[in-house]
Tab-separated table of C-alpha atoms in Angstrom:
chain	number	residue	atom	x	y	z
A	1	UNK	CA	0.000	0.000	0.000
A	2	UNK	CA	1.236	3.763	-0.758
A	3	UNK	CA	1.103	6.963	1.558
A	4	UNK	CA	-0.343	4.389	4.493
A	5	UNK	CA	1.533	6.510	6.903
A	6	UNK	CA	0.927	10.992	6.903
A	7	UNK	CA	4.690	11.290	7.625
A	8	UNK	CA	5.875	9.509	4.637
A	9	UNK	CA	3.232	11.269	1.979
A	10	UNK	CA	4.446	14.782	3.814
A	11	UNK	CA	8.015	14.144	3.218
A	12	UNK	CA	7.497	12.869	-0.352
A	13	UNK	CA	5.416	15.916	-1.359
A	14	UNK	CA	2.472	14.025	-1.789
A	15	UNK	CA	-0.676	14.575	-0.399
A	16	UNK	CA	-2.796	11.801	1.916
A	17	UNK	CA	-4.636	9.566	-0.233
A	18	UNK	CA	-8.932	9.640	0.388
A	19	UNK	CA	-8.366	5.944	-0.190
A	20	UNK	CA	-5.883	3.201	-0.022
A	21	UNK	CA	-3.859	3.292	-2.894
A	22	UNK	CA	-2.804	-0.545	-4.278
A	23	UNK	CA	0.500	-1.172	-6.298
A	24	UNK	CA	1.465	-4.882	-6.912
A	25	UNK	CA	4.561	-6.959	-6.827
A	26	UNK	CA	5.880	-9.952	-8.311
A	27	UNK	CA	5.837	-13.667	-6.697
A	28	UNK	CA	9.917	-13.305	-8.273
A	29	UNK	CA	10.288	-10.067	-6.129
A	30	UNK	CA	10.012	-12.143	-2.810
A	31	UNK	CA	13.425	-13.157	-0.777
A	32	UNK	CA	14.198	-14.397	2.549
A	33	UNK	CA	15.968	-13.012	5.393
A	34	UNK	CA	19.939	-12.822	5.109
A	35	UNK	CA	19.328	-13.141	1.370
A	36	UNK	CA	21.728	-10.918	-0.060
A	37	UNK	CA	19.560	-8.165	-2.771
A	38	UNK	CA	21.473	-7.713	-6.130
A	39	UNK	CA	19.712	-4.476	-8.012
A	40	UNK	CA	20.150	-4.125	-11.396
A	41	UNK	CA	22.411	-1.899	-12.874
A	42	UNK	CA	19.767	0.357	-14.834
A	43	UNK	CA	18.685	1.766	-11.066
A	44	UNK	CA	21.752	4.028	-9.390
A	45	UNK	CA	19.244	5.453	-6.178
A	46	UNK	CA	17.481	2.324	-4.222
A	47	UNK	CA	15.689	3.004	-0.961
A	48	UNK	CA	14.432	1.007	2.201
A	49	UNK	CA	11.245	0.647	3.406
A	50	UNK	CA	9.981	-1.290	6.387
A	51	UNK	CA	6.490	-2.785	6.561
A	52	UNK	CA	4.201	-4.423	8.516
A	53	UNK	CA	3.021	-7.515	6.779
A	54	UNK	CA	-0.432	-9.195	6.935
A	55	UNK	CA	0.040	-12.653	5.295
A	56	UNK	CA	-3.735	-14.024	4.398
A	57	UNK	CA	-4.944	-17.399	5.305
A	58	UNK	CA	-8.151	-17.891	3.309
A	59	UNK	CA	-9.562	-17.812	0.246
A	60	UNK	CA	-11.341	-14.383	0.198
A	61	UNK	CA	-13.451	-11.567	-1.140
A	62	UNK	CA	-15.982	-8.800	0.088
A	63	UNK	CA	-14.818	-9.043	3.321
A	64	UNK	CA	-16.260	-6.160	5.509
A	65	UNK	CA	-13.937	-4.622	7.724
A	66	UNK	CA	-15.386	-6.078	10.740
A	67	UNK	CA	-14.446	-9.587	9.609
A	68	UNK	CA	-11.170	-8.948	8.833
A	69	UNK	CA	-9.558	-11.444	11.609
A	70	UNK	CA	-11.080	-14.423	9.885
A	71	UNK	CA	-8.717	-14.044	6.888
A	72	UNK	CA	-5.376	-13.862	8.454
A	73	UNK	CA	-3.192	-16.274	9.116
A	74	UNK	CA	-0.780	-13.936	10.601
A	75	UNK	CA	2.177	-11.611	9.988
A	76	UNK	CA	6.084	-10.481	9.353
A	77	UNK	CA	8.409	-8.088	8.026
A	78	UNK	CA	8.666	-6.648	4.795
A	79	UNK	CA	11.343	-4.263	3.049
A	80	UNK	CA	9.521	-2.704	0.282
A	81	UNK	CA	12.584	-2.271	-1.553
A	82	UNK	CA	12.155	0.984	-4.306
A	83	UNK	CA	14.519	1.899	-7.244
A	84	UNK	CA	13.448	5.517	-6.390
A	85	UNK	CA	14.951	7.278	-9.292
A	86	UNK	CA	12.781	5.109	-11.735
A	87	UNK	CA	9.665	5.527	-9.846
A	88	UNK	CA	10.109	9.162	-10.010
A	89	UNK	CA	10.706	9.317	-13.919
A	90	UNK	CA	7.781	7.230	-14.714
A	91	UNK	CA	5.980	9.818	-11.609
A	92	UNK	CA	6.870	12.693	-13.803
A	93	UNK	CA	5.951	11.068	-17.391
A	94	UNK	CA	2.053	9.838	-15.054
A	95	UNK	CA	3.147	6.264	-16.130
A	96	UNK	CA	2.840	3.196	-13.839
A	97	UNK	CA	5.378	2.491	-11.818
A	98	UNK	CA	5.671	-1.267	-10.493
A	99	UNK	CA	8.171	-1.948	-11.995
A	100	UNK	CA	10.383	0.256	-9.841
A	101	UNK	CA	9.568	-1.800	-6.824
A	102	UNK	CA	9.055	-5.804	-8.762
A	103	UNK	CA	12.801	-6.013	-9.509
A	104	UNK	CA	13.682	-9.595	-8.626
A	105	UNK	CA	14.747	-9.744	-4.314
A	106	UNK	CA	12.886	-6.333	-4.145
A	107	UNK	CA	10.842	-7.655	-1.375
A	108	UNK	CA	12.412	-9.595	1.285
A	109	UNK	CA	10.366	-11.249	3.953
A	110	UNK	CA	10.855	-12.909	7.553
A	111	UNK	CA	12.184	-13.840	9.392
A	112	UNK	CA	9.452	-15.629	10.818
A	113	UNK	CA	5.257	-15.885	10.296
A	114	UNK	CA	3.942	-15.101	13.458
A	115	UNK	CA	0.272	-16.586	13.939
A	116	UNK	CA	-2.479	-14.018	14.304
A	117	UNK	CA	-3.082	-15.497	17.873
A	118	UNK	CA	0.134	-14.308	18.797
A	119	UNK	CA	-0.258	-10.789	17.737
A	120	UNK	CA	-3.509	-9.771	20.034
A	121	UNK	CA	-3.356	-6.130	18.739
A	122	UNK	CA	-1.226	-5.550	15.201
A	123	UNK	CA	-2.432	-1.873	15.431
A	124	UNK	CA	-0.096	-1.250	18.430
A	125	UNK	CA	3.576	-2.411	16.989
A	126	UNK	CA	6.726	-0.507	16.805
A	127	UNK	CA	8.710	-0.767	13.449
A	128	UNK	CA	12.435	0.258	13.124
A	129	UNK	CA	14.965	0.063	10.458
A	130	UNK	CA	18.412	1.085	11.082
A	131	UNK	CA	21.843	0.906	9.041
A	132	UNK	CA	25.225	0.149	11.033
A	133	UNK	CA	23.072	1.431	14.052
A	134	UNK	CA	21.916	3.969	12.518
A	135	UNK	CA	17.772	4.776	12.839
A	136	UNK	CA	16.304	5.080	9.829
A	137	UNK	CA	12.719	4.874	10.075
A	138	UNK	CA	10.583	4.718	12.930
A	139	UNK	CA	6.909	4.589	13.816
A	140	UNK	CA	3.980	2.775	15.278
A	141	UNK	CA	1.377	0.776	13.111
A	142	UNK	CA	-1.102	3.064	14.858
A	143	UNK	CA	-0.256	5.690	12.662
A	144	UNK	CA	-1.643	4.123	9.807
A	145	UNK	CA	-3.852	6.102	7.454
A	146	UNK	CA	-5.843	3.493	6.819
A	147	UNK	CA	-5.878	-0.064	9.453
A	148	UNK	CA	-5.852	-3.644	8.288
A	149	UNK	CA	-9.669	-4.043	8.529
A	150	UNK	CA	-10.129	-1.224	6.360
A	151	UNK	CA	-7.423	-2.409	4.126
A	152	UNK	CA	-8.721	-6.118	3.854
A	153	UNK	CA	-12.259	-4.634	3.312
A	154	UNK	CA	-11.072	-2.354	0.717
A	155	UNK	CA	-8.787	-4.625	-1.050
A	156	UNK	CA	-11.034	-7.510	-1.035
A	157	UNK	CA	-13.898	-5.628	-2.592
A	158	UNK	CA	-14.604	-7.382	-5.411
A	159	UNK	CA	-11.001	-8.662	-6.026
A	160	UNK	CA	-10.071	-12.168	-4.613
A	161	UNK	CA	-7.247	-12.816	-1.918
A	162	UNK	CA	-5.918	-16.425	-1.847
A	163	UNK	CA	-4.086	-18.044	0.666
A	164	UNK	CA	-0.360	-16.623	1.136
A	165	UNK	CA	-1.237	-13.390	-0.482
A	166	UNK	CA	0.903	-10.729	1.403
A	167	UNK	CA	-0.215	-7.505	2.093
A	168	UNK	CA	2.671	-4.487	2.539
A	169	UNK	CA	0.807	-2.330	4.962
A	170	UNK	CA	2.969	1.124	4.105
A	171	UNK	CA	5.870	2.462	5.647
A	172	UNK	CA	6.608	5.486	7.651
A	173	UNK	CA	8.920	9.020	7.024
A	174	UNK	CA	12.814	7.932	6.929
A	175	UNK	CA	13.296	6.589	3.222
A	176	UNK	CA	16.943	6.906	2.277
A	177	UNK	CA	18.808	5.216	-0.407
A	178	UNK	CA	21.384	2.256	0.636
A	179	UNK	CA	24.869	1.965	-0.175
A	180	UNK	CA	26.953	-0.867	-1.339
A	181	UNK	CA	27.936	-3.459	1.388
A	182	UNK	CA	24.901	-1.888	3.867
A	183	UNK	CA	23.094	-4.288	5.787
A	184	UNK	CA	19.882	-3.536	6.592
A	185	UNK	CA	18.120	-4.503	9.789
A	186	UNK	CA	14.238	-4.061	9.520
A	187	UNK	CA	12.468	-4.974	12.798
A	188	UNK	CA	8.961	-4.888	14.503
A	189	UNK	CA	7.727	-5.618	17.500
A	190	UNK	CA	7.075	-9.442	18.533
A	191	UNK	CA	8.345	-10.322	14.952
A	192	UNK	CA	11.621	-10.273	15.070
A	193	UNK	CA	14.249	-8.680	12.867
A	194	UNK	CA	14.723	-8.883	9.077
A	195	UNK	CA	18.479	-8.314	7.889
A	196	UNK	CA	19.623	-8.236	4.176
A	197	UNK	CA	22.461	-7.123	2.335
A	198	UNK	CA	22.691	-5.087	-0.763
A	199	UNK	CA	25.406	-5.547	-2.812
A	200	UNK	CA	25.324	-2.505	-5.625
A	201	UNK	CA	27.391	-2.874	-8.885
């Protein structure tokens, strides 16, 4: 999801979206944790961008927002990895822009699933990424634009969710690009933490 988070549209420029706003990636963009992420040469500016994950568990659709529970299996950590400099060309020619985030290992995942049962109140998590110790990003999934149930409810609104579907919840202010060699060290609350390498070149 875009903009899920006010301090992230405010330092991009952008306004809050009325709506959730839905951009897809690729089963091919998925990699695990300590996978190391190889972008391709035809992106020179790559940022980091940690996530709260809901992972569903059903088959779904039309799912009101006060049903959203039954479709999750549970949850992790995503890096919504973004060639930023692409994204913003296609921005300013108002062309899609997938493509800047589906590059292959553009969205690692883990370390762990951690069953819904276990995670009593996914509104109230703190997400950090940091960089040799360095923070990066920080916020609480309470400052969501827009919560799961109304992101289930919207997204499932006449569009299907199947089991293992992953939903990247938005991240917060902090987006900054990564150098070669950094390792990156995404973590949230109860989850654990997510580490990956990026290897530029």
């Amino acid at each position: 999801m875009a903009l899920n988070y006010r301090a992230h549209a405010e330092e991009s420029g952008l306004e809050v979206p009325p709506d959730p706003v839905l951009f897809f990636k690729p089963p091919s963009a998925l990699t695990g944790h300590r996978s190391e992420i190889r972008p391709p040469a035809r992106t020179k500016h790559v940022e980091h961008e940690v996530e709260l994950a809901v992972v569903i568990g059903t088959r779904c659709r039309d799912v009101p927002a006060d049903e959203w529970r039954r479709v999750v299996a549970g949850y992790t950590i995503v890096n919504d990895l973004t060639a930023r400099d692409l994204q913003l060309i296609n921005h300013g020619r108002n062309v899609p822009w997938d493509q800047a985030k589906a590059f292959d290992g553009f969205a690692p995942l883990g370390p762990y699933l951690v069953t819904a049962d276990a995670v009593p109140d996914p509104s109230g998590l703190e997400m950090t990424l940091t960089i040799d110790g360095e923070v990066r990003q920080h916020a609480r999934t309470a400052q969501m634009v827009f919560g799961i149930p109304r992101l289930i409810e919207d997204l499932t609104d006449g569009m299907t969710l199947e089991p293992g579907d992953v939903i990247a919840t938005g991240t917060t202010a902090g987006i900054a690009p990564v150098s070669d060699g950094d390792e990156m060290h995404a973590t949230i609350t109860g989850l654990g933490t997510l580490r990956n390498r990026v290897l530029l070149g």
